[in-house]
Amino acid sequence: MSDEKEIDIKKAEANPDSNSKRLRLGEVGTPYINAVAGIIKEEARKELQFPRCLQTYDEMRQNATIAAGLTVNEVFLTKSLMNVKVQAGDPNSEKSVEFANALNWNFKNLVGQTWYDVVTALITYQQYGFSWLEKVYEKNSSKNFPYKYKIKKLAPRSQKSIKGWLMDEDARELKGLEQWPQSLLANPYQQYVSGQKFGTSPVKLRRDKFLLFSWDNKNHNPQGISPLNGCYRAYKELSMIASYEVTGVSKDLAGVLVLRVPTDIINKAAEDPSSPEAASLAQLQKNAASVHAGDQTYMLLGSDTIDGSGSGHRAYDVTLQGVEGGSKSYKTTELIQERKKQILDSLGAGFLNLGNDGVGSYALATGKQSLHAHYMERHLIFIKSVLENDLFKQLAEINDIDLSQDEMPVIQYGDLDEPDLDLISKSLHRLGSSNLIPKTKKFLLPIYESMGLDVSSLEDMSEEEFLDALGLNEDKESNSDTNLSSGAGDTQVGGLGSDLNNENAA
């Protein structure tokens, strides 16, 4: 065994003689994106390859379960983004505050569109995997905007108008995009010919001319990945099972029409398609189809019997046969319900299905709603990063606004859901009873605002007036402080602070 002492290595050391000095600084590898004629073909299934996938997503959106999942996500995102505010990165920087205020004004004073129009177009990436809006600037003529150029509008552009992506030679960087000419947009799927017309369109936009929201764009794939990709298989199975179920129901209700015809008539019709027997058999089949379709209410058949005596079975007969399905070991409703769960869970909206199948609990619903909030939070972070790093940065640059990283404005999006006043009030009561809440206007006003209370009458008050209005000041304690031995909380087991108190349960 070696006598050398073992050394615990906690972190790496920098070696001045390392080969890193000869390291090549530029890019060598490629993201390995399969781009053919400007179209990214990373998806193996043809129906999910661009541009065919756009039509597939439209068809999927017509499914009630998928429409519900997408709609609830869009509702939450719209609610939050409609309450978005741009804040100064550094509140102590006059330039930062001024630029943030200018952006807030600009978003409310777009030309030919509203911020709601922008949000509606932006979140279409939820369905298609990506969305893009053309940035349109104009010279400023308003005294409320202190800079030379302002955002005129963020013009929405259809995903179906894209003919191809303009990449560099090694597909490392997106240089722009190419649009179909307006004359071809009536039917872009049929007009698309891979490798023949790419690069000839007169409509080309540089990358810095548009905002691109590519969801889950691994390897810088500008087409992104639609959330619908994850539930495509469940959607196809759901459509197939539902179709079979409808077919079975229609057959159970209408039955199957059975015709009995003498064997010699059938044989002669088969031997000679031009014979009278063949014509008679064809007419019978036509009449049966008309009866089944509801276009005919009766059938005219001969009354001859097989033995000719008039008392036996008739040579021609018609019956309505039911569908025997009692031996199957499955229920289509259960299969359909399982696919619906898979689809909604894939979209992060599984809480919509609770109770639809007769089971479910409030606790489970609350947990799934919390999970959905995390899904939506990720989408908001994604949108925030695109707006801050693309739109804000470019507007500052064209106006020659010199801002440091800390001074760049940031987006503060609105709440995804209404605040739980019960939880907030309990927390405030417990903290206040322990003297852990500062009794100042600056601290309390934001809390009231987060609860949805109107604080406009309190904003102009001085600190002393504010505390007097609330019955608080340095010489007087709050009601919660002076009543710790009484109140609803103290009547429960162990009092306010006890772990046995139900209101303190985790």
Coordinates of C-alpha atoms in Angstrom, one line a residue:
M1 CA 0.0 0.0 0.0
S2 CA 1.3 3.5 -0.8
D3 CA 2.3 5.7 2.1
E4 CA 1.3 8.9 0.2
K5 CA -1.2 11.1 2.0
E6 CA -4.5 11.4 0.3
I7 CA -5.5 14.9 -0.6
D8 CA -9.2 15.9 -0.5
I9 CA -9.7 17.9 -3.7
K10 CA -12.6 20.4 -3.1
K11 CA -12.2 22.6 -6.2
A12 CA -10.1 22.8 -9.4
E13 CA -6.9 24.8 -9.6
A14 CA -5.9 27.1 -12.5
N15 CA -2.7 26.0 -14.2
P16 CA -0.9 28.7 -16.2
D17 CA 0.9 26.1 -18.2
S18 CA -2.4 24.4 -19.3
N19 CA -3.2 23.6 -23.0
S20 CA -6.2 25.9 -22.6
K21 CA -4.0 28.7 -24.0
R22 CA -4.1 26.9 -27.4
L23 CA -7.9 26.4 -27.2
R24 CA -9.8 27.5 -30.3
L25 CA -12.2 30.2 -29.3
G26 CA -14.7 30.0 -32.1
E27 CA -17.4 27.5 -32.8
V28 CA -16.4 24.1 -34.2
G29 CA -19.4 21.8 -33.7
T30 CA -22.9 22.2 -35.2
P31 CA -26.3 21.9 -33.5
Y32 CA -27.0 19.1 -36.1
I33 CA -30.3 20.5 -37.2
N34 CA -31.8 18.7 -40.2
A35 CA -32.8 21.6 -42.4
V36 CA -34.1 20.9 -45.9
A37 CA -34.8 23.9 -48.1
G38 CA -35.2 26.1 -45.1
I39 CA -37.6 23.7 -43.2
I40 CA -36.5 21.9 -40.0
K41 CA -37.3 18.2 -40.2
E42 CA -36.6 16.9 -36.7
E43 CA -40.0 15.1 -36.4
A44 CA -40.2 11.5 -37.7
R45 CA -44.0 11.5 -38.1
K46 CA -44.9 13.2 -41.4
E47 CA -48.2 14.6 -40.1
L48 CA -46.2 16.5 -37.4
Q49 CA -43.5 17.8 -39.8
F50 CA -43.6 21.5 -40.8
P51 CA -45.7 22.8 -42.6
R52 CA -48.1 19.8 -42.5
C53 CA -48.1 20.0 -38.7
L54 CA -49.9 23.3 -38.8
Q55 CA -52.9 21.7 -40.4
T56 CA -52.7 18.8 -38.0
Y57 CA -52.8 21.2 -35.0
D58 CA -55.8 22.9 -36.4
E59 CA -57.6 19.6 -36.7
M60 CA -56.5 18.7 -33.1
R61 CA -57.9 22.0 -31.8
Q62 CA -61.4 20.9 -33.0
N63 CA -61.3 18.1 -30.4
A64 CA -63.3 19.3 -27.3
T65 CA -60.8 18.0 -24.8
I66 CA -57.8 19.6 -26.5
A67 CA -59.7 22.8 -27.0
A68 CA -60.5 22.9 -23.3
G69 CA -56.9 22.3 -22.3
L70 CA -55.5 24.9 -24.6
T71 CA -58.2 27.5 -23.8
V72 CA -57.7 27.3 -20.0
N73 CA -53.9 27.8 -20.5
E74 CA -54.6 30.8 -22.8
V75 CA -57.0 32.2 -20.3
F76 CA -54.5 32.1 -17.5
L77 CA -51.7 33.5 -19.7
T78 CA -53.9 36.3 -21.0
K79 CA -55.0 37.3 -17.6
S80 CA -51.5 37.6 -16.3
L81 CA -50.0 39.3 -19.4
M82 CA -52.9 41.9 -19.6
N83 CA -51.7 43.1 -16.1
V84 CA -48.1 43.2 -17.1
K85 CA -46.0 46.2 -15.9
V86 CA -42.5 47.3 -17.0
Q87 CA -40.4 48.2 -14.0
A88 CA -37.0 49.9 -13.8
G89 CA -34.1 47.5 -13.3
D90 CA -32.6 50.1 -11.0
P91 CA -35.1 52.3 -9.2
N92 CA -32.3 54.7 -8.3
S93 CA -31.4 55.2 -11.9
E94 CA -33.2 58.1 -13.5
K95 CA -32.6 56.7 -17.0
S96 CA -33.9 53.3 -16.0
V97 CA -37.1 54.7 -14.5
E98 CA -37.7 56.9 -17.5
F99 CA -37.2 54.1 -20.0
A100 CA -39.5 51.8 -18.0
N101 CA -42.2 54.5 -17.9
A102 CA -41.9 55.1 -21.6
L103 CA -42.4 51.4 -22.3
N104 CA -45.5 51.2 -20.2
W105 CA -46.9 54.2 -22.1
N106 CA -45.9 52.7 -25.5
F107 CA -47.7 49.4 -24.7
K108 CA -50.9 51.3 -24.0
N109 CA -50.6 53.5 -27.1
L110 CA -49.9 51.2 -30.0
V111 CA -51.2 52.2 -33.4
G112 CA -53.9 50.1 -35.0
Q113 CA -53.9 47.4 -32.3
T114 CA -54.1 47.0 -28.5
W115 CA -51.9 45.2 -26.1
Y116 CA -54.7 42.5 -26.0
D117 CA -54.2 41.9 -29.7
V118 CA -50.5 41.4 -29.1
V119 CA -51.1 39.0 -26.3
T120 CA -53.6 37.0 -28.4
A121 CA -51.2 36.6 -31.3
L122 CA -48.2 35.9 -29.0
I123 CA -49.7 33.0 -27.2
T124 CA -50.6 31.1 -30.4
Y125 CA -47.3 29.3 -29.9
Q126 CA -49.3 27.2 -27.4
Q127 CA -51.0 25.5 -30.4
Y128 CA -48.4 25.7 -33.2
G129 CA -45.1 25.5 -31.2
F130 CA -44.0 29.0 -32.2
S131 CA -45.4 32.4 -33.0
W132 CA -43.8 35.5 -34.5
L133 CA -44.7 39.2 -34.7
E134 CA -43.0 41.8 -36.9
K135 CA -41.5 44.7 -35.0
V136 CA -42.8 48.0 -36.6
Y137 CA -41.2 51.3 -35.3
E138 CA -42.0 54.9 -36.2
K139 CA -40.7 58.3 -35.3
N140 CA -42.2 59.6 -32.2
S141 CA -44.5 62.7 -32.3
S142 CA -45.9 62.4 -28.7
K143 CA -44.8 64.6 -25.9
N144 CA -45.5 61.7 -23.5
F145 CA -42.7 59.6 -25.1
P146 CA -39.2 61.2 -24.5
Y147 CA -37.4 59.3 -27.3
K148 CA -37.0 59.6 -31.0
Y149 CA -38.4 56.2 -32.0
K150 CA -41.3 54.2 -30.5
I151 CA -43.0 50.9 -31.2
K152 CA -45.8 51.5 -33.7
K153 CA -47.1 48.0 -33.4
L154 CA -46.1 44.4 -33.0
A155 CA -47.8 43.1 -36.1
P156 CA -49.0 39.5 -35.9
R157 CA -48.0 37.1 -38.6
S158 CA -49.4 33.7 -39.5
Q159 CA -47.3 30.6 -38.9
K160 CA -48.7 29.3 -42.2
S161 CA -47.1 32.2 -44.1
I162 CA -43.6 30.9 -43.5
K163 CA -41.9 29.4 -46.5
G164 CA -38.6 28.6 -44.9
W165 CA -36.0 29.7 -42.3
L166 CA -32.9 31.5 -43.4
M167 CA -30.0 29.8 -41.6
D168 CA -26.2 30.3 -41.9
E169 CA -24.1 27.7 -43.8
D170 CA -23.7 25.4 -40.8
A171 CA -27.3 25.9 -39.5
R172 CA -25.8 27.4 -36.3
E173 CA -27.6 30.7 -36.3
L174 CA -31.0 31.9 -37.6
K175 CA -30.5 34.8 -40.0
G176 CA -34.2 35.4 -40.8
L177 CA -37.1 33.9 -42.6
E178 CA -38.8 33.8 -45.9
Q179 CA -42.6 34.3 -46.4
W180 CA -44.9 33.0 -49.1
P181 CA -46.0 35.7 -51.5
Q182 CA -49.5 36.9 -50.8
S183 CA -50.9 35.2 -54.0
L184 CA -50.0 31.7 -52.7
L185 CA -51.3 32.0 -49.2
A186 CA -54.7 30.7 -50.1
N187 CA -53.3 27.1 -50.0
P188 CA -49.7 27.0 -48.7
Y189 CA -49.7 23.3 -48.0
Q190 CA -50.3 22.3 -51.6
Q191 CA -48.1 25.0 -53.0
Y192 CA -45.1 24.0 -50.9
V193 CA -42.5 22.1 -53.0
S194 CA -39.5 21.1 -51.1
G195 CA -36.2 22.5 -52.5
Q196 CA -37.6 24.0 -55.7
K197 CA -39.0 27.4 -54.7
F198 CA -37.0 28.1 -51.5
G199 CA -35.1 31.4 -51.7
T200 CA -37.1 32.9 -54.5
S201 CA -39.8 34.7 -52.4
P202 CA -39.6 38.5 -52.5
V203 CA -40.7 38.6 -48.8
K204 CA -37.7 38.1 -46.6
L205 CA -37.2 39.4 -43.0
R206 CA -34.0 39.6 -41.1
R207 CA -33.9 38.1 -37.7
D208 CA -33.8 41.4 -35.9
K209 CA -37.0 42.5 -37.6
F210 CA -39.3 40.1 -35.8
L211 CA -40.0 38.7 -32.4
L212 CA -39.8 34.9 -32.3
F213 CA -41.5 32.8 -29.6
S214 CA -40.2 29.3 -30.1
W215 CA -41.4 27.0 -27.4
D216 CA -39.0 24.3 -26.1
N217 CA -36.7 25.1 -29.0
K218 CA -34.0 22.5 -28.5
N219 CA -30.8 23.1 -30.6
H220 CA -32.2 26.6 -31.5
N221 CA -34.9 25.1 -33.7
P222 CA -37.0 28.1 -34.7
Q223 CA -40.1 26.0 -35.2
G224 CA -40.2 25.0 -31.6
I225 CA -42.1 22.0 -30.3
S226 CA -45.9 22.3 -29.9
P227 CA -47.4 21.2 -26.6
L228 CA -49.8 19.2 -28.8
N229 CA -47.0 16.9 -29.9
G230 CA -47.1 15.2 -26.5
C231 CA -50.7 14.3 -26.7
Y232 CA -50.9 13.4 -30.4
R233 CA -51.0 9.7 -29.9
A234 CA -53.7 9.9 -27.2
Y235 CA -55.7 12.2 -29.5
K236 CA -55.6 9.7 -32.4
E237 CA -56.6 6.9 -30.1
L238 CA -59.4 9.0 -28.7
S239 CA -60.7 9.9 -32.1
M240 CA -60.6 6.2 -33.3
I241 CA -62.4 4.9 -30.2
A242 CA -65.0 7.7 -30.3
S243 CA -65.6 6.9 -34.0
Y244 CA -66.1 3.2 -33.2
E245 CA -68.4 4.1 -30.4
V246 CA -70.6 6.3 -32.6
T247 CA -70.7 3.6 -35.3
G248 CA -71.7 1.0 -32.7
V249 CA -74.4 3.2 -31.3
S250 CA -75.8 3.9 -34.8
K251 CA -75.9 0.2 -35.5
D252 CA -77.5 -0.6 -32.2
L253 CA -80.2 2.0 -32.8
A254 CA -80.9 1.3 -36.4
G255 CA -80.0 -2.4 -36.5
V256 CA -78.6 -4.3 -39.5
L257 CA -81.1 -5.0 -42.4
V258 CA -81.0 -8.7 -43.4
L259 CA -82.5 -9.8 -46.8
R260 CA -83.3 -13.4 -47.6
V261 CA -83.3 -14.2 -51.3
P262 CA -83.7 -17.7 -53.0
T263 CA -80.3 -19.3 -53.6
D264 CA -80.9 -19.8 -57.3
I265 CA -81.5 -16.1 -57.8
I266 CA -78.2 -15.3 -56.1
N267 CA -76.3 -17.9 -58.2
K268 CA -77.8 -16.8 -61.5
A269 CA -77.0 -13.1 -60.7
A270 CA -73.4 -14.1 -60.0
E271 CA -73.1 -16.1 -63.2
D272 CA -74.6 -13.4 -65.5
P273 CA -74.4 -9.8 -64.2
S274 CA -76.7 -8.8 -67.1
S275 CA -79.4 -11.3 -66.3
P276 CA -82.9 -10.2 -64.9
E277 CA -82.0 -12.0 -61.6
A278 CA -78.9 -9.7 -61.3
A279 CA -81.0 -6.6 -61.9
S280 CA -83.5 -7.7 -59.4
L281 CA -80.9 -8.4 -56.8
A282 CA -79.2 -5.1 -57.4
Q283 CA -82.5 -3.3 -57.0
L284 CA -83.2 -5.1 -53.7
Q285 CA -79.7 -4.1 -52.4
K286 CA -80.4 -0.5 -53.4
N287 CA -83.7 -0.5 -51.6
A288 CA -82.1 -2.0 -48.5
A289 CA -79.5 0.8 -48.4
S290 CA -82.1 3.4 -48.8
V291 CA -84.1 2.0 -45.9
H292 CA -81.0 1.9 -43.7
A293 CA -80.2 5.5 -44.6
G294 CA -83.7 6.6 -43.8
D295 CA -84.4 7.7 -47.4
Q296 CA -87.1 4.9 -47.8
T297 CA -89.7 3.7 -45.4
Y298 CA -90.8 0.4 -46.9
M299 CA -89.7 -2.5 -49.1
L300 CA -91.9 -4.4 -51.7
L301 CA -91.2 -8.1 -51.7
G302 CA -93.0 -11.1 -53.2
S303 CA -95.3 -13.2 -51.1
D304 CA -94.3 -16.6 -52.6
T305 CA -93.4 -19.3 -50.1
I306 CA -90.6 -21.8 -50.4
D307 CA -92.9 -24.9 -50.9
G308 CA -95.5 -23.0 -52.9
S309 CA -98.4 -24.0 -50.5
G310 CA -98.7 -20.5 -49.1
S311 CA -98.3 -21.7 -45.5
G312 CA -94.5 -22.1 -45.3
H313 CA -91.6 -19.7 -45.1
R314 CA -91.5 -17.0 -47.7
A315 CA -88.9 -17.2 -50.5
Y316 CA -88.1 -13.5 -50.0
D317 CA -87.9 -12.1 -46.5
V318 CA -86.4 -9.1 -44.6
T319 CA -85.5 -8.7 -40.9
L320 CA -83.9 -6.2 -38.7
Q321 CA -81.0 -7.8 -36.9
G322 CA -79.5 -6.3 -33.7
V323 CA -75.8 -6.0 -32.8
E324 CA -74.6 -8.6 -30.3
G325 CA -72.0 -6.9 -28.0
G326 CA -72.5 -8.4 -24.6
S327 CA -69.3 -10.5 -24.7
K328 CA -66.8 -7.7 -24.9
S329 CA -64.6 -7.2 -21.8
Y330 CA -64.2 -3.4 -22.1
K331 CA -66.2 -0.2 -22.0
T332 CA -65.6 2.5 -24.6
T333 CA -66.4 5.1 -22.0
E334 CA -63.5 4.0 -19.8
L335 CA -61.1 4.0 -22.8
I336 CA -62.2 7.5 -23.8
Q337 CA -62.0 8.8 -20.3
E338 CA -58.4 7.5 -20.0
R339 CA -57.3 9.3 -23.2
K340 CA -58.9 12.5 -22.0
K341 CA -56.9 12.3 -18.8
Q342 CA -53.7 11.7 -20.8
I343 CA -54.4 14.8 -23.0
L344 CA -55.3 17.2 -20.2
D345 CA -52.3 16.0 -18.1
S346 CA -50.0 16.5 -21.1
L347 CA -51.2 20.1 -21.3
G348 CA -50.9 20.6 -17.6
A349 CA -54.6 21.1 -17.2
G350 CA -55.5 17.8 -15.5
F351 CA -57.6 19.5 -12.9
L352 CA -60.3 20.1 -15.5
N353 CA -61.1 16.4 -15.5
L354 CA -61.6 16.0 -11.8
G355 CA -65.2 15.2 -11.1
N356 CA -66.1 14.4 -14.7
D357 CA -65.6 10.7 -14.1
G358 CA -67.5 10.7 -10.8
V359 CA -64.4 10.7 -8.5
G360 CA -62.0 13.3 -7.3
S361 CA -61.4 15.4 -4.2
Y362 CA -60.9 19.1 -3.4
A363 CA -57.4 18.4 -2.1
L364 CA -56.5 16.7 -5.3
A365 CA -58.0 19.5 -7.3
T366 CA -56.0 22.1 -5.3
G367 CA -52.8 20.1 -5.9
K368 CA -53.3 19.9 -9.6
Q369 CA -54.2 23.6 -9.8
S370 CA -50.9 24.4 -8.1
L371 CA -49.1 22.2 -10.6
H372 CA -50.8 24.0 -13.4
A373 CA -49.7 27.3 -12.0
H374 CA -46.1 26.1 -12.3
Y375 CA -46.7 25.2 -15.9
M376 CA -48.0 28.7 -16.6
E377 CA -45.1 30.2 -14.6
R378 CA -42.7 28.6 -17.0
H379 CA -44.5 30.0 -20.0
L380 CA -44.5 33.5 -18.5
I381 CA -40.7 33.3 -17.8
F382 CA -40.3 32.3 -21.4
I383 CA -42.3 35.2 -22.7
K384 CA -40.6 37.6 -20.3
S385 CA -37.1 36.6 -21.5
V386 CA -38.0 37.2 -25.2
L387 CA -39.5 40.6 -24.6
E388 CA -36.7 41.8 -22.3
N389 CA -33.7 40.5 -24.4
D390 CA -35.1 41.3 -27.8
L391 CA -37.7 44.1 -27.9
F392 CA -36.5 46.2 -24.9
K393 CA -32.8 45.9 -25.9
Q394 CA -33.5 46.8 -29.5
L395 CA -35.7 49.8 -28.7
A396 CA -33.0 51.1 -26.4
E397 CA -30.3 50.7 -29.0
I398 CA -32.2 52.5 -31.8
N399 CA -32.8 55.4 -29.4
D400 CA -29.1 55.5 -28.3
I401 CA -30.1 54.8 -24.7
D402 CA -27.1 53.6 -22.8
L403 CA -28.2 51.3 -20.0
S404 CA -26.2 48.8 -18.0
Q405 CA -27.4 45.3 -17.4
D406 CA -28.8 46.3 -14.0
E407 CA -30.6 49.3 -15.4
M408 CA -32.4 47.5 -18.2
P409 CA -36.2 47.4 -17.4
V410 CA -37.8 44.2 -16.4
I411 CA -41.3 42.8 -16.8
Q412 CA -43.5 42.2 -13.8
Y413 CA -46.4 40.1 -14.9
G414 CA -49.7 39.9 -13.2
D415 CA -51.0 37.2 -10.9
L416 CA -52.1 34.0 -12.5
D417 CA -55.0 33.6 -10.1
E418 CA -56.9 35.6 -7.5
P419 CA -55.1 35.7 -4.1
D420 CA -56.4 33.5 -1.3
L421 CA -57.7 36.1 1.2
D422 CA -58.3 33.5 3.8
L423 CA -54.6 32.4 3.8
I424 CA -53.3 35.9 3.7
S425 CA -55.5 37.1 6.6
K426 CA -54.4 34.1 8.7
S427 CA -50.7 34.8 8.0
L428 CA -51.1 38.5 8.8
H429 CA -52.9 37.7 12.0
R430 CA -50.2 35.3 13.2
L431 CA -47.3 37.6 12.3
G432 CA -49.1 40.6 13.7
S433 CA -49.8 38.9 17.0
S434 CA -46.1 38.2 17.3
N435 CA -45.1 41.8 16.4
L436 CA -43.3 40.6 13.3
I437 CA -45.0 43.0 10.9
P438 CA -43.6 46.5 10.5
K439 CA -46.4 49.1 11.1
T440 CA -45.4 51.4 8.2
K441 CA -47.3 52.7 5.2
K442 CA -44.5 51.5 2.8
F443 CA -44.8 47.9 4.1
L444 CA -48.6 47.6 4.5
L445 CA -49.8 49.2 1.2
P446 CA -48.4 46.6 -1.1
I447 CA -50.0 43.9 1.1
Y448 CA -53.4 45.6 0.7
E449 CA -52.9 45.9 -3.0
S450 CA -52.0 42.2 -3.4
M451 CA -55.3 41.4 -1.6
G452 CA -57.2 43.4 -4.3
L453 CA -58.2 46.2 -2.0
D454 CA -58.6 49.8 -3.2
V455 CA -55.8 51.8 -1.6
S456 CA -56.3 55.0 -3.6
S457 CA -57.7 56.9 -0.5
L458 CA -54.6 55.9 1.5
E459 CA -51.8 56.7 -1.0
D460 CA -51.8 60.5 -0.4
M461 CA -51.8 60.2 3.4
S462 CA -48.8 61.0 5.5
E463 CA -47.3 58.2 7.6
E464 CA -48.9 59.5 10.8
E465 CA -52.3 59.9 9.1
F466 CA -52.1 56.4 7.6
L467 CA -51.3 54.8 11.0
D468 CA -54.1 56.8 12.7
A469 CA -56.6 55.7 10.1
L470 CA -55.7 52.1 10.8
G471 CA -55.6 52.5 14.5
L472 CA -51.8 51.9 14.6
N473 CA -49.0 54.0 15.8
E474 CA -45.9 53.8 18.0
D475 CA -47.9 54.4 21.2
K476 CA -50.7 52.0 20.4
E477 CA -50.7 48.3 19.6
S478 CA -53.0 46.6 17.1
N479 CA -56.1 44.8 18.1
S480 CA -54.5 41.5 17.4
D481 CA -51.7 42.3 19.8
T482 CA -54.0 43.2 22.7
N483 CA -56.4 40.3 22.2
L484 CA -54.1 37.3 22.1
S485 CA -56.0 35.6 24.9
S486 CA -59.3 35.9 23.1
G487 CA -60.8 35.5 19.6
A488 CA -61.8 32.6 17.4
G489 CA -58.3 31.2 17.2
D490 CA -57.8 31.0 20.9
T491 CA -61.0 29.0 21.4
Q492 CA -59.6 26.0 19.6
V493 CA -57.4 23.3 21.1
G494 CA -54.2 24.8 22.5
G495 CA -54.8 28.4 21.5
L496 CA -53.5 30.5 18.6
G497 CA -49.9 29.3 18.6
S498 CA -50.5 25.6 19.2
D499 CA -49.7 22.9 16.7
L500 CA -53.0 21.3 17.8
N501 CA -55.0 24.2 16.4
N502 CA -56.6 23.1 13.1
E503 CA -56.0 26.6 11.6
N504 CA -52.2 26.0 12.1
A505 CA -52.2 22.6 10.3
A506 CA -49.8 22.4 7.4

